[in-house]
Coordinates of C-alpha atoms and ligand atoms in Angstrom, one line a residue:
M1 CA -129.0 45.2 -36.9
D2 CA -130.5 48.5 -37.6
L3 CA -130.0 50.5 -34.4
E4 CA -132.2 53.6 -35.3
L5 CA -135.6 54.2 -34.1
S6 CA -138.6 54.4 -36.4
V7 CA -142.1 55.3 -35.9
V8 CA -144.7 52.8 -36.3
A9 CA -147.6 53.5 -38.4
E10 CA -150.6 54.3 -36.3
K11 CA -152.8 51.2 -36.6
N12 CA -156.4 52.1 -35.9
G13 CA -156.5 55.8 -35.1
S14 CA -156.8 55.1 -31.4
T15 CA -154.9 57.6 -29.4
I16 CA -153.7 57.5 -26.0
R17 CA -154.6 60.7 -23.8
E18 CA -151.6 63.2 -24.2
A19 CA -149.3 63.8 -21.4
T20 CA -148.8 67.4 -20.7
R21 CA -145.5 68.5 -22.4
A22 CA -144.1 71.7 -21.1
P23 CA -143.2 74.1 -23.9
A24 CA -139.5 74.3 -24.6
D25 CA -139.4 78.0 -23.0
A26 CA -141.3 76.7 -20.1
Q27 CA -138.8 73.8 -19.7
R28 CA -135.8 75.9 -19.8
G29 CA -137.0 77.7 -16.5
R30 CA -138.6 74.5 -15.4
P31 CA -136.1 73.2 -12.9
L32 CA -136.3 76.4 -10.7
R33 CA -139.9 76.8 -10.8
G34 CA -140.3 73.1 -10.2
L35 CA -138.1 73.3 -7.3
L36 CA -140.0 76.5 -5.9
L37 CA -143.2 74.9 -6.2
L38 CA -142.0 71.7 -4.6
S39 CA -140.6 73.7 -1.7
A40 CA -144.0 75.6 -1.2
A41 CA -145.7 72.0 -1.4
I42 CA -143.4 70.7 1.2
L43 CA -143.6 73.7 3.6
L44 CA -147.5 72.9 3.5
A45 CA -147.2 69.1 3.5
C46 CA -144.6 69.1 6.5
R47 CA -146.0 68.8 10.0
P48 CA -143.7 69.7 13.1
M49 CA -140.9 67.2 13.1
V50 CA -140.8 64.2 15.4
A51 CA -138.5 65.3 18.4
N52 CA -135.1 63.4 18.0
G53 CA -136.2 61.9 15.0
V54 CA -133.9 59.8 12.7
F55 CA -130.3 61.2 12.4
G56 CA -131.4 63.7 15.3
S57 CA -133.2 65.9 13.0
G58 CA -136.8 64.9 12.0
G59 CA -138.8 63.7 8.9
P60 CA -137.7 64.0 5.4
S61 CA -139.2 66.8 3.3
I62 CA -141.5 64.9 1.1
P63 CA -145.1 65.5 0.3
A64 CA -147.9 63.4 1.9
R65 CA -147.9 59.8 0.6
R66 CA -151.1 58.9 -1.8
T67 CA -152.6 55.4 -1.9
P68 CA -152.5 54.2 -5.3
E69 CA -155.2 52.0 -6.8
F70 CA -153.8 48.6 -8.0
P71 CA -155.7 46.8 -11.0
T72 CA -158.2 44.1 -10.1
G73 CA -156.5 40.7 -9.9
W74 CA -153.2 42.3 -9.1
R75 CA -151.3 39.8 -6.5
F76 CA -150.4 42.6 -3.9
T77 CA -152.6 45.0 -1.8
T78 CA -151.9 48.6 -1.0
G79 CA -151.5 50.0 2.4
E80 CA -149.0 47.6 3.6
R81 CA -145.9 48.9 5.7
G82 CA -142.2 47.6 5.7
V83 CA -140.1 47.3 8.8
I84 CA -139.9 50.7 10.5
S85 CA -136.9 51.6 12.7
R86 CA -135.9 54.5 14.6
N87 CA -132.0 54.6 14.0
A88 CA -130.6 52.2 11.4
M89 CA -131.6 49.6 8.7
V90 CA -130.3 46.9 6.4
V91 CA -132.6 45.3 3.8
S92 CA -131.1 42.3 1.6
N93 CA -132.2 39.2 0.0
S94 CA -131.2 37.1 3.1
A95 CA -132.5 37.8 6.6
L96 CA -129.5 36.4 8.3
A97 CA -127.3 38.8 6.1
S98 CA -129.4 41.7 7.0
E99 CA -128.9 40.8 10.7
A100 CA -125.2 40.4 10.3
G101 CA -125.1 44.2 8.9
A102 CA -127.3 45.4 11.9
E103 CA -125.2 43.3 14.4
I104 CA -122.1 45.2 13.1
M105 CA -124.3 48.7 13.5
R106 CA -125.4 47.8 16.9
R107 CA -121.6 47.0 17.8
G108 CA -120.7 50.7 16.8
G109 CA -120.0 50.2 13.1
N110 CA -121.1 52.6 10.4
A111 CA -123.1 51.8 7.2
I112 CA -120.1 50.8 5.2
D113 CA -119.0 48.5 7.9
A114 CA -122.6 47.1 8.0
A115 CA -122.7 46.8 4.2
V116 CA -119.3 44.9 4.0
A117 CA -120.4 42.4 6.8
T118 CA -123.8 42.1 4.9
G119 CA -121.8 41.2 1.6
F120 CA -119.8 38.6 3.1
A121 CA -122.7 37.2 4.7
L122 CA -124.6 37.0 1.6
A123 CA -121.9 34.8 0.2
V124 CA -122.6 32.3 3.0
T125 CA -126.4 32.5 3.1
Y126 CA -127.6 33.5 -0.3
P127 CA -125.1 31.6 -2.6
V128 CA -127.2 31.9 -5.7
A129 CA -126.1 35.6 -6.1
G130 CA -124.2 36.6 -3.0
N131 CA -120.6 36.0 -3.5
I132 CA -117.0 36.3 -3.2
G133 CA -116.6 34.9 -6.7
G134 CA -118.2 37.6 -8.6
G135 CA -118.2 41.3 -8.4
G136 CA -120.4 44.4 -7.8
F137 CA -120.9 48.4 -7.5
M138 CA -121.3 50.2 -4.4
V139 CA -122.6 53.8 -3.9
I140 CA -121.8 55.7 -0.7
R141 CA -123.2 58.8 0.7
M142 CA -121.8 59.9 4.0
A143 CA -124.1 62.1 6.5
D144 CA -121.5 64.8 5.8
G145 CA -122.5 65.0 2.2
R146 CA -119.3 63.1 0.6
V147 CA -120.3 60.7 -2.1
A148 CA -118.3 57.9 -3.8
S149 CA -118.8 54.9 -5.8
I150 CA -116.5 51.9 -6.1
D151 CA -116.5 49.6 -9.3
Y152 CA -115.4 46.0 -8.2
R153 CA -116.9 44.5 -11.4
E154 CA -115.1 41.4 -12.6
V155 CA -112.5 41.8 -15.7
A156 CA -111.9 39.5 -18.5
P157 CA -108.8 37.4 -17.9
L158 CA -105.7 38.3 -19.9
A159 CA -106.0 35.3 -22.1
S160 CA -109.4 36.2 -23.3
T161 CA -110.0 36.8 -26.9
R162 CA -112.7 38.2 -28.9
N163 CA -114.2 35.1 -30.7
M164 CA -113.5 32.7 -27.6
Y165 CA -117.1 32.0 -27.1
I166 CA -118.4 31.4 -30.8
D167 CA -118.2 28.4 -32.9
P168 CA -116.8 28.3 -36.4
S169 CA -120.2 29.4 -38.1
G170 CA -120.2 32.5 -35.8
M171 CA -122.9 31.3 -33.5
R172 CA -122.5 31.9 -29.9
T173 CA -121.8 28.8 -27.6
D174 CA -122.8 28.2 -23.9
K175 CA -119.2 28.5 -22.9
S176 CA -119.7 32.2 -21.6
L177 CA -122.5 30.9 -19.4
V178 CA -121.6 27.5 -18.1
G179 CA -118.3 26.0 -16.8
H180 CA -114.6 27.2 -16.1
L181 CA -114.4 29.5 -19.1
A182 CA -117.3 31.6 -18.2
S183 CA -115.8 33.6 -15.3
G184 CA -114.2 36.8 -15.2
V185 CA -111.7 37.8 -12.4
P186 CA -113.6 38.3 -9.3
G187 CA -113.6 41.7 -7.8
A188 CA -116.0 41.3 -4.8
V189 CA -113.3 40.6 -1.9
A190 CA -111.1 43.6 -3.3
G191 CA -114.1 46.1 -3.6
M192 CA -115.5 45.3 -0.1
A193 CA -112.2 45.6 1.4
E194 CA -111.3 48.7 -0.4
A195 CA -114.5 50.3 0.6
L196 CA -114.1 49.4 4.2
S197 CA -110.6 50.8 4.4
K198 CA -111.6 54.3 3.1
Y199 CA -115.1 54.8 4.5
G200 CA -115.5 51.9 7.3
S201 CA -114.5 52.3 11.0
M202 CA -114.0 48.6 11.8
S203 CA -111.4 46.1 10.7
L204 CA -112.0 43.7 7.9
G205 CA -111.6 40.7 10.6
D206 CA -114.6 42.3 12.6
V207 CA -116.9 42.8 9.8
I208 CA -116.4 39.2 8.4
E209 CA -117.0 37.6 11.8
P210 CA -120.8 37.1 11.3
A211 CA -120.3 35.5 7.9
I212 CA -117.5 33.2 9.3
R213 CA -119.9 32.1 11.9
L214 CA -122.6 31.4 9.4
A215 CA -120.4 29.4 7.4
G216 CA -118.6 27.5 10.3
E217 CA -121.5 26.8 12.5
G218 CA -124.2 26.6 9.7
F219 CA -127.5 27.9 9.3
V220 CA -130.8 26.4 8.9
V221 CA -131.7 26.0 5.2
D222 CA -135.2 27.5 4.3
S223 CA -137.6 26.6 1.4
S224 CA -136.3 29.6 -0.7
L225 CA -132.7 28.3 -0.8
W226 CA -134.2 24.5 -1.2
R227 CA -136.3 25.8 -4.2
S228 CA -133.3 27.4 -5.8
L229 CA -131.0 24.4 -5.4
T230 CA -133.9 22.3 -6.7
G231 CA -134.2 24.5 -9.9
D232 CA -130.6 24.6 -10.5
S233 CA -129.6 21.1 -9.6
A234 CA -128.8 20.1 -13.6
L235 CA -126.2 22.7 -13.4
L236 CA -124.7 22.5 -9.9
T237 CA -124.4 18.6 -9.5
R238 CA -121.8 18.7 -12.6
F239 CA -119.5 20.6 -10.3
A240 CA -117.7 20.5 -6.9
G241 CA -120.5 22.2 -5.0
A242 CA -122.5 19.0 -5.2
T243 CA -121.0 17.5 -2.2
T244 CA -122.1 20.6 0.0
F245 CA -125.3 21.6 -1.4
Y246 CA -126.6 18.2 -2.5
P247 CA -125.7 15.4 0.1
G248 CA -126.8 12.1 -1.1
G249 CA -127.5 13.5 -4.5
R250 CA -130.5 15.6 -3.2
P251 CA -130.7 19.5 -2.6
I252 CA -130.1 19.9 1.1
A253 CA -133.5 19.9 2.7
P254 CA -135.3 22.7 4.4
G255 CA -134.9 22.6 8.2
S256 CA -131.4 20.9 7.8
R257 CA -128.0 22.8 8.6
L258 CA -125.9 24.0 6.0
V259 CA -122.3 24.1 7.2
Q260 CA -119.8 25.4 4.8
Q261 CA -116.3 24.5 6.5
D262 CA -114.3 25.3 3.3
L263 CA -115.9 28.6 3.0
A264 CA -115.4 29.5 6.6
R265 CA -111.8 28.7 6.2
T266 CA -111.3 31.0 3.3
L267 CA -113.2 33.9 5.2
R268 CA -110.8 33.4 8.1
L269 CA -108.0 33.6 5.7
I270 CA -109.3 36.8 4.2
A271 CA -109.9 38.1 7.8
A272 CA -106.6 37.5 8.7
Q273 CA -104.5 38.3 5.6
G274 CA -106.9 40.7 3.8
P275 CA -107.6 40.7 0.2
A276 CA -104.0 39.3 -0.3
A277 CA -105.4 36.1 0.7
F278 CA -107.7 35.8 -2.1
Y279 CA -105.6 37.4 -4.9
R280 CA -102.0 36.2 -4.1
G281 CA -102.2 33.7 -1.4
E282 CA -103.9 30.2 -0.6
V283 CA -107.3 31.2 -2.0
A284 CA -105.8 32.2 -5.3
D285 CA -103.8 29.0 -5.5
L286 CA -107.2 26.9 -5.0
L287 CA -109.0 29.1 -7.7
V288 CA -106.3 28.6 -10.3
A289 CA -106.2 25.1 -9.5
E290 CA -109.7 24.7 -10.1
M291 CA -109.5 26.7 -13.4
Q292 CA -106.8 24.1 -14.5
R293 CA -109.1 21.2 -13.8
G294 CA -111.8 22.7 -16.2
A295 CA -109.7 24.2 -18.8
G296 CA -110.6 27.7 -17.4
I297 CA -108.0 30.7 -18.1
I298 CA -107.8 32.8 -15.0
T299 CA -104.1 32.7 -13.9
K300 CA -102.3 33.8 -10.8
E301 CA -101.3 36.9 -12.6
D302 CA -105.1 37.9 -13.3
L303 CA -105.8 37.6 -9.7
A304 CA -102.6 39.5 -8.6
R305 CA -103.4 42.4 -11.1
Y306 CA -107.1 42.8 -10.2
R307 CA -107.8 46.3 -8.7
P308 CA -111.4 47.8 -7.7
I309 CA -111.8 51.4 -9.2
W310 CA -113.1 54.4 -7.4
R311 CA -115.4 56.3 -9.7
E312 CA -116.9 59.8 -9.3
P313 CA -120.6 58.7 -8.9
L314 CA -123.2 60.3 -11.5
R315 CA -125.1 63.2 -10.1
S316 CA -128.5 64.2 -11.5
S317 CA -131.8 65.7 -10.6
Y318 CA -135.3 64.8 -11.1
R319 CA -138.0 67.6 -10.1
G320 CA -135.6 68.8 -7.4
Y321 CA -134.6 65.5 -6.0
S322 CA -131.1 64.5 -6.5
L323 CA -129.9 61.3 -7.6
I324 CA -126.5 59.8 -6.7
A325 CA -125.9 56.7 -9.1
M326 CA -123.3 54.2 -10.5
P327 CA -121.3 55.3 -13.7
P328 CA -119.9 52.8 -16.2
A329 CA -118.8 50.1 -16.3
S330 CA -122.3 49.8 -15.2
S331 CA -124.8 51.2 -17.5
G332 CA -127.3 51.5 -14.6
G333 CA -126.9 55.1 -13.5
T334 CA -126.4 56.4 -17.1
T335 CA -129.4 54.8 -18.6
M336 CA -132.0 55.6 -15.4
I337 CA -130.9 59.2 -15.6
E338 CA -131.4 59.6 -19.3
S339 CA -134.9 57.9 -18.9
L340 CA -135.9 60.2 -16.0
N341 CA -134.6 63.4 -18.0
I342 CA -137.0 62.2 -20.8
L343 CA -139.7 62.0 -18.5
E344 CA -138.9 65.2 -16.7
T345 CA -139.4 67.1 -19.9
Y346 CA -143.2 66.8 -19.3
A347 CA -144.4 69.2 -17.0
S348 CA -146.6 66.5 -15.4
L349 CA -147.0 62.9 -15.9
P350 CA -150.3 61.0 -16.5
P351 CA -151.6 58.8 -13.7
F352 CA -149.9 55.8 -12.8
H353 CA -152.5 53.3 -14.1
S354 CA -153.0 55.1 -17.6
S355 CA -152.0 53.6 -20.7
A356 CA -150.3 57.0 -21.5
Y357 CA -148.0 56.8 -18.6
K358 CA -147.0 53.4 -19.6
H359 CA -146.6 54.4 -23.2
L360 CA -144.2 57.3 -21.9
L361 CA -142.3 55.0 -19.5
A362 CA -141.9 52.5 -22.4
E363 CA -140.6 55.2 -24.9
S364 CA -138.2 56.8 -22.4
F365 CA -136.9 53.4 -21.6
R366 CA -136.6 52.5 -25.3
R367 CA -134.5 55.5 -26.1
A368 CA -132.1 55.2 -23.1
F369 CA -131.6 51.5 -23.9
V370 CA -130.6 52.1 -27.6
D371 CA -127.9 54.5 -26.2
R372 CA -126.9 52.0 -23.5
N373 CA -126.6 49.0 -25.9
T374 CA -124.7 51.0 -28.6
K375 CA -122.4 53.5 -26.7
L376 CA -121.7 52.3 -23.2
C377 CA -118.9 50.0 -22.2
D378 CA -115.9 49.8 -19.9
P379 CA -114.6 53.5 -19.9
A380 CA -111.1 52.2 -20.2
F381 CA -111.8 50.6 -23.5
C382 CA -114.1 53.2 -25.3
N383 CA -115.0 56.8 -25.1
V384 CA -118.3 56.8 -23.2
P385 CA -120.3 59.9 -23.5
V386 CA -121.8 60.0 -20.3
A387 CA -122.1 63.7 -19.8
Q388 CA -123.9 64.1 -23.1
L389 CA -126.3 61.2 -22.6
T390 CA -127.2 62.3 -19.1
S391 CA -127.7 65.9 -20.2
K392 CA -131.1 67.6 -20.1
S393 CA -130.6 68.6 -23.7
H394 CA -130.1 65.1 -24.9
A395 CA -133.4 64.1 -23.2
E396 CA -135.1 67.2 -24.5
T397 CA -134.1 65.9 -28.1
L398 CA -135.1 62.5 -27.6
A399 CA -138.5 63.5 -25.8
Q400 CA -139.4 65.5 -29.2
T401 CA -139.3 62.3 -31.0
I402 CA -141.9 60.7 -28.8
K403 CA -145.4 60.7 -30.2
S404 CA -148.3 60.5 -27.9
N405 CA -150.4 58.0 -30.0
Q406 CA -147.8 56.2 -31.7
A407 CA -145.3 53.4 -30.4
T408 CA -141.8 53.7 -31.9
R409 CA -140.2 50.7 -33.6
T410 CA -136.7 49.4 -32.9
S411 CA -137.0 45.7 -34.0
S412 CA -138.7 42.7 -33.2
M413 CA -137.5 39.4 -31.6
A414 CA -138.6 36.5 -29.5
S415 CA -139.3 36.4 -25.8
I416 CA -136.8 37.8 -23.1
P417 CA -135.2 35.4 -20.8
A418 CA -135.9 36.1 -17.0
G419 CA -132.8 37.0 -14.9
T420 CA -133.1 37.7 -11.3
H421 CA -129.7 36.2 -10.0
T422 CA -128.1 39.3 -8.9
T423 CA -128.7 40.7 -5.4
H424 CA -129.0 44.4 -4.1
Y425 CA -128.6 45.4 -0.3
S426 CA -129.3 48.8 1.0
V427 CA -128.0 50.1 4.4
V428 CA -128.6 53.3 6.2
D429 CA -126.8 53.9 9.8
A430 CA -128.0 56.1 12.7
K431 CA -125.9 59.0 11.6
G432 CA -127.4 59.0 8.0
N433 CA -124.6 57.5 6.3
A434 CA -126.2 55.4 3.3
V435 CA -124.7 52.4 1.3
A436 CA -126.4 51.0 -1.8
T437 CA -124.7 47.9 -3.0
T438 CA -125.6 45.6 -6.1
T439 CA -123.4 42.3 -6.5
T440 CA -123.7 39.5 -8.8
L441 CA -122.6 36.1 -10.1
N442 CA -124.5 36.8 -13.2
G443 CA -126.7 33.6 -13.5
G444 CA -127.8 31.8 -10.6
Y445 CA -124.7 30.3 -9.0
G446 CA -122.8 31.8 -12.0
S447 CA -120.9 29.4 -13.9
G448 CA -121.9 26.5 -11.6
V449 CA -118.2 26.1 -10.9
Y450 CA -117.2 25.7 -7.1
V451 CA -113.6 26.3 -6.2
T452 CA -112.7 22.9 -4.6
G453 CA -111.3 23.4 -1.2
A454 CA -112.1 27.1 -1.1
G455 CA -116.0 26.7 -1.1
F456 CA -117.4 29.3 -3.2
F457 CA -119.1 29.7 -6.8
L458 CA -117.5 31.7 -9.4
N459 CA -119.3 34.0 -11.7
N460 CA -120.3 33.7 -15.4
E461 CA -119.9 37.4 -16.0
M462 CA -118.1 36.8 -19.5
D463 CA -121.6 36.6 -20.9
D464 CA -122.2 40.3 -20.0
L465 CA -119.6 41.0 -22.6
A466 CA -120.9 41.0 -26.1
V467 CA -119.7 37.5 -26.8
A468 CA -120.9 37.6 -30.2
P469 CA -121.8 41.3 -31.1
G470 CA -125.2 41.6 -32.6
Q471 CA -126.4 38.3 -31.0
P472 CA -128.5 38.5 -27.7
N473 CA -127.0 37.6 -24.5
M474 CA -128.8 35.6 -21.6
F475 CA -130.8 38.8 -21.0
G476 CA -131.9 39.2 -24.7
L477 CA -129.6 42.3 -24.8
I478 CA -127.9 42.9 -28.1
E479 CA -124.8 45.0 -27.7
G480 CA -122.1 46.4 -30.1
E481 CA -118.5 45.9 -30.6
Q482 CA -117.6 48.4 -27.9
N483 CA -118.5 45.5 -25.4
A484 CA -116.8 42.8 -27.3
V485 CA -114.4 40.5 -25.2
Q486 CA -111.1 42.0 -24.6
P487 CA -108.4 41.0 -22.1
G488 CA -108.9 43.2 -18.9
K489 CA -112.3 44.6 -20.0
R490 CA -115.1 45.0 -17.5
P491 CA -118.3 43.7 -18.9
L492 CA -121.1 46.3 -19.2
S493 CA -123.4 45.9 -16.2
S494 CA -127.1 47.0 -15.5
M495 CA -126.6 47.2 -11.8
S496 CA -128.0 50.4 -10.5
P497 CA -127.3 51.1 -6.7
T498 CA -128.7 54.3 -6.3
I499 CA -129.1 57.0 -3.6
V500 CA -132.0 59.7 -3.8
L501 CA -131.9 63.0 -1.7
D502 CA -134.9 65.2 -1.1
P503 CA -135.1 68.8 -2.2
R504 CA -133.5 69.8 0.9
G505 CA -130.5 67.7 0.0
E506 CA -131.1 65.1 2.8
L507 CA -131.2 61.3 2.4
L508 CA -134.5 59.9 1.2
L509 CA -134.1 56.8 -0.4
V510 CA -131.5 53.9 -0.8
A511 CA -132.6 51.4 -3.8
G512 CA -131.4 49.1 -6.3
A513 CA -132.2 45.6 -7.7
A514 CA -131.4 42.3 -9.2
G515 CA -132.7 41.2 -12.6
G516 CA -130.5 41.8 -15.4
P517 CA -131.6 44.9 -17.5
T518 CA -134.8 45.0 -15.5
I519 CA -132.5 46.1 -12.6
I520 CA -132.5 49.6 -14.5
T521 CA -136.3 49.9 -15.1
G522 CA -137.4 48.3 -11.8
T523 CA -135.2 50.7 -9.6
M524 CA -136.4 53.5 -11.7
Q525 CA -139.9 52.8 -11.1
V526 CA -139.7 52.5 -7.4
I527 CA -138.1 55.9 -7.3
L528 CA -140.7 57.4 -9.6
N529 CA -143.6 55.8 -7.5
V530 CA -142.1 57.7 -4.6
I531 CA -141.3 60.6 -6.0
E532 CA -143.9 61.1 -9.0
H533 CA -146.8 59.2 -7.8
R534 CA -146.2 59.8 -4.2
M535 CA -146.6 56.3 -3.1
S536 CA -145.4 55.0 0.2
L537 CA -142.3 52.9 0.0
A538 CA -144.2 49.8 0.6
D539 CA -146.9 50.6 -2.1
A540 CA -144.1 51.9 -4.4
M541 CA -142.4 48.3 -4.2
R542 CA -145.7 46.4 -4.8
A543 CA -146.9 48.3 -7.6
P544 CA -147.1 46.7 -10.9
R545 CA -143.8 46.8 -13.1
M546 CA -143.2 46.9 -16.6
H547 CA -139.9 46.9 -18.7
H548 CA -138.7 47.6 -22.2
Q549 CA -135.1 47.4 -23.4
A550 CA -135.4 48.5 -27.1
W551 CA -134.9 44.9 -28.3
P552 CA -137.0 42.8 -28.2
D553 CA -139.4 45.6 -29.1
S554 CA -142.1 44.7 -26.8
I555 CA -143.4 46.0 -23.3
R556 CA -142.8 43.4 -20.7
F557 CA -145.4 43.7 -17.9
E558 CA -146.3 41.6 -15.1
R559 CA -149.6 39.4 -14.9
N560 CA -152.4 41.3 -14.1
G561 CA -150.4 44.3 -13.8
F562 CA -152.0 46.2 -16.8
T563 CA -155.9 46.2 -16.9
A564 CA -157.5 44.9 -20.3
A565 CA -158.1 48.5 -21.3
V566 CA -154.6 49.5 -20.8
S567 CA -153.3 46.6 -22.8
D568 CA -155.7 47.3 -25.5
S569 CA -154.6 50.9 -25.6
L570 CA -151.0 50.2 -25.8
T571 CA -151.7 47.4 -28.5
A572 CA -153.6 49.7 -30.4
I573 CA -150.9 52.2 -30.9
G574 CA -148.3 49.7 -31.9
H575 CA -146.7 48.3 -28.7
G576 CA -145.9 44.7 -28.5
L577 CA -146.9 43.3 -24.9
Y578 CA -145.1 40.4 -23.3
Q579 CA -146.4 39.0 -19.9
T580 CA -144.5 37.7 -17.2
Q581 CA -144.8 36.3 -13.8
A582 CA -142.5 39.0 -12.0
L583 CA -140.0 41.7 -12.7
T584 CA -137.0 42.8 -10.9
N585 CA -135.9 42.2 -7.3
V586 CA -135.7 45.6 -5.3
N587 CA -134.5 46.1 -1.8
A588 CA -134.9 49.5 -0.4
I589 CA -134.8 51.9 2.6
M590 CA -136.7 55.1 2.6
R591 CA -136.5 57.9 5.4
V592 CA -139.8 58.4 6.7
R593 CA -141.1 60.8 9.3
G594 CA -139.3 59.8 12.8
G595 CA -137.4 56.9 11.3
L596 CA -136.5 54.5 8.3
E597 CA -138.7 52.3 6.5
G598 CA -137.0 49.2 5.0
V599 CA -138.8 47.0 2.5
V600 CA -137.8 43.7 1.1
E601 CA -138.9 42.8 -2.5
P602 CA -142.2 41.3 -2.0
R603 CA -142.0 39.4 -5.2
G604 CA -138.7 37.6 -3.5
S605 CA -137.5 36.8 -0.2
G606 CA -135.1 38.4 2.3
G607 CA -135.2 40.4 5.3
A608 CA -135.3 44.1 6.7
V609 CA -133.6 44.4 9.9
G610 CA -133.5 47.6 11.8
Y611 CA -133.1 48.8 15.4
Ligands
LIG1 N1 -125.0 40.4 -14.5 C1 -125.9 41.3 -14.4 C2 -125.4 42.7 -14.8 O1 -124.3 43.0 -14.2 O2 -126.1 43.6 -15.4

């Protein structure tokens, strides 16, 4: 695979209107000047603060919002609003799980308590991606300015080997996707417990309580869960979850009550004994017994050795706003910062709906994904040049290679499979503590394997390793040897939990997404829509999205998200286009004057619960 970028010959002389590039000299002074200009704009735009506003101060320092125009035929309208609350907010893909988090904050818990409560509740009410059998990443910013991030990604079992997922002819099999061999050692329970012990204020038993209730007493199945179970029935009915989710051989019907007694028992054990129950006690025994039933390789030693890792979050800036993002083993923060830095080299960006803007987005994504796919991996296993990749000077070098009227070429391949089976939740409490968490089983319901007697699904995160370096994974990503299977390695992730501060350094936005590599580009577009295009959060979430990940070499865009003129212009300068129904599942909270606005992904389901 040729990993270099090369310029595509101009097809017919059609050009895209050039975005304004700041001259190199001007760019050197740009951050300071940008900051001054922004501050001036902010002073003009800010009206007197609402008395006793959110966090006891007032509104955020952001310029007034602008209503975008959406293309004719686009599925969403502008001018909607999210859920507005005065004090605190949880936004997740399950209204019941968001309510669990809000309940904990109403009882006096902080955002970390609420995030952990939401995470455990998602394992009950959103089994397609919420989990205790998977892993994730959490970014924390406390109201006093402290920041932290915790990596509780799964790790490859000790018995894993480089070629365990390829056949004798070198082609990948489906064993990294389906069945007992597909799972990495789960990190969710250890990660959430660790985050709680350092930044929470309540006990594990207290914050798990809503999840135990939801599992033990059950909850009413909605059409969204039913549809999801219907879609995945071929996978799930092969394993032990069939009894719980397919009574009588059919997906549990909407309106009926889903009770998960085994899961309730597991959660009670964790509440009483802490993560030890999961990693060394009774749950570990059940998990290893399940592995042995299906020729899986996770052992008691794997479980006992699992540790979450506190990592220094990535810090960066975009036109005076600050980003706090997830470092490797997720590629999310690095790739997003690299793309944003490229765009920041332009003194101003073209309008949202112009082909010039779509072209610049695609070219910035393309360059950042080339670096992502070739240089990033678990930092315990390779030297990850994060500082260089996220530097403004690297972005400047890459930006110089972007032509305003020519697409660059990386390679071409067939379609990109869709993937939305991760889940992100955002939490802000009344003091302004903020948590962005993304967690996953990788595919929907992970490997399909359900731990008999313990009541939860196991991940298929081994497929996020380069199981056959040079061949695409389930997201169409082609990665190199640095991400090949090795015992103890964390698979490279795209999860991008991110917190954005306004130019005064105060909390503005908490965001993140599901959707494989589109997590990175989807999260970034919501941030850009708010900062650059000054959309309200509701409009920013409803605006059409696009995606480019270097390979396949085409822009993926949402149906009716580009006008015909934009598509024609992009094609004319050499971009491949690939239309899809929906991209990315983002859940976000934005600080607005006098409160918080929570917006659930309009393309998905869930709930924003505030008070
Ligand atoms: N399993 C999806 C990701 O971590 O990017």
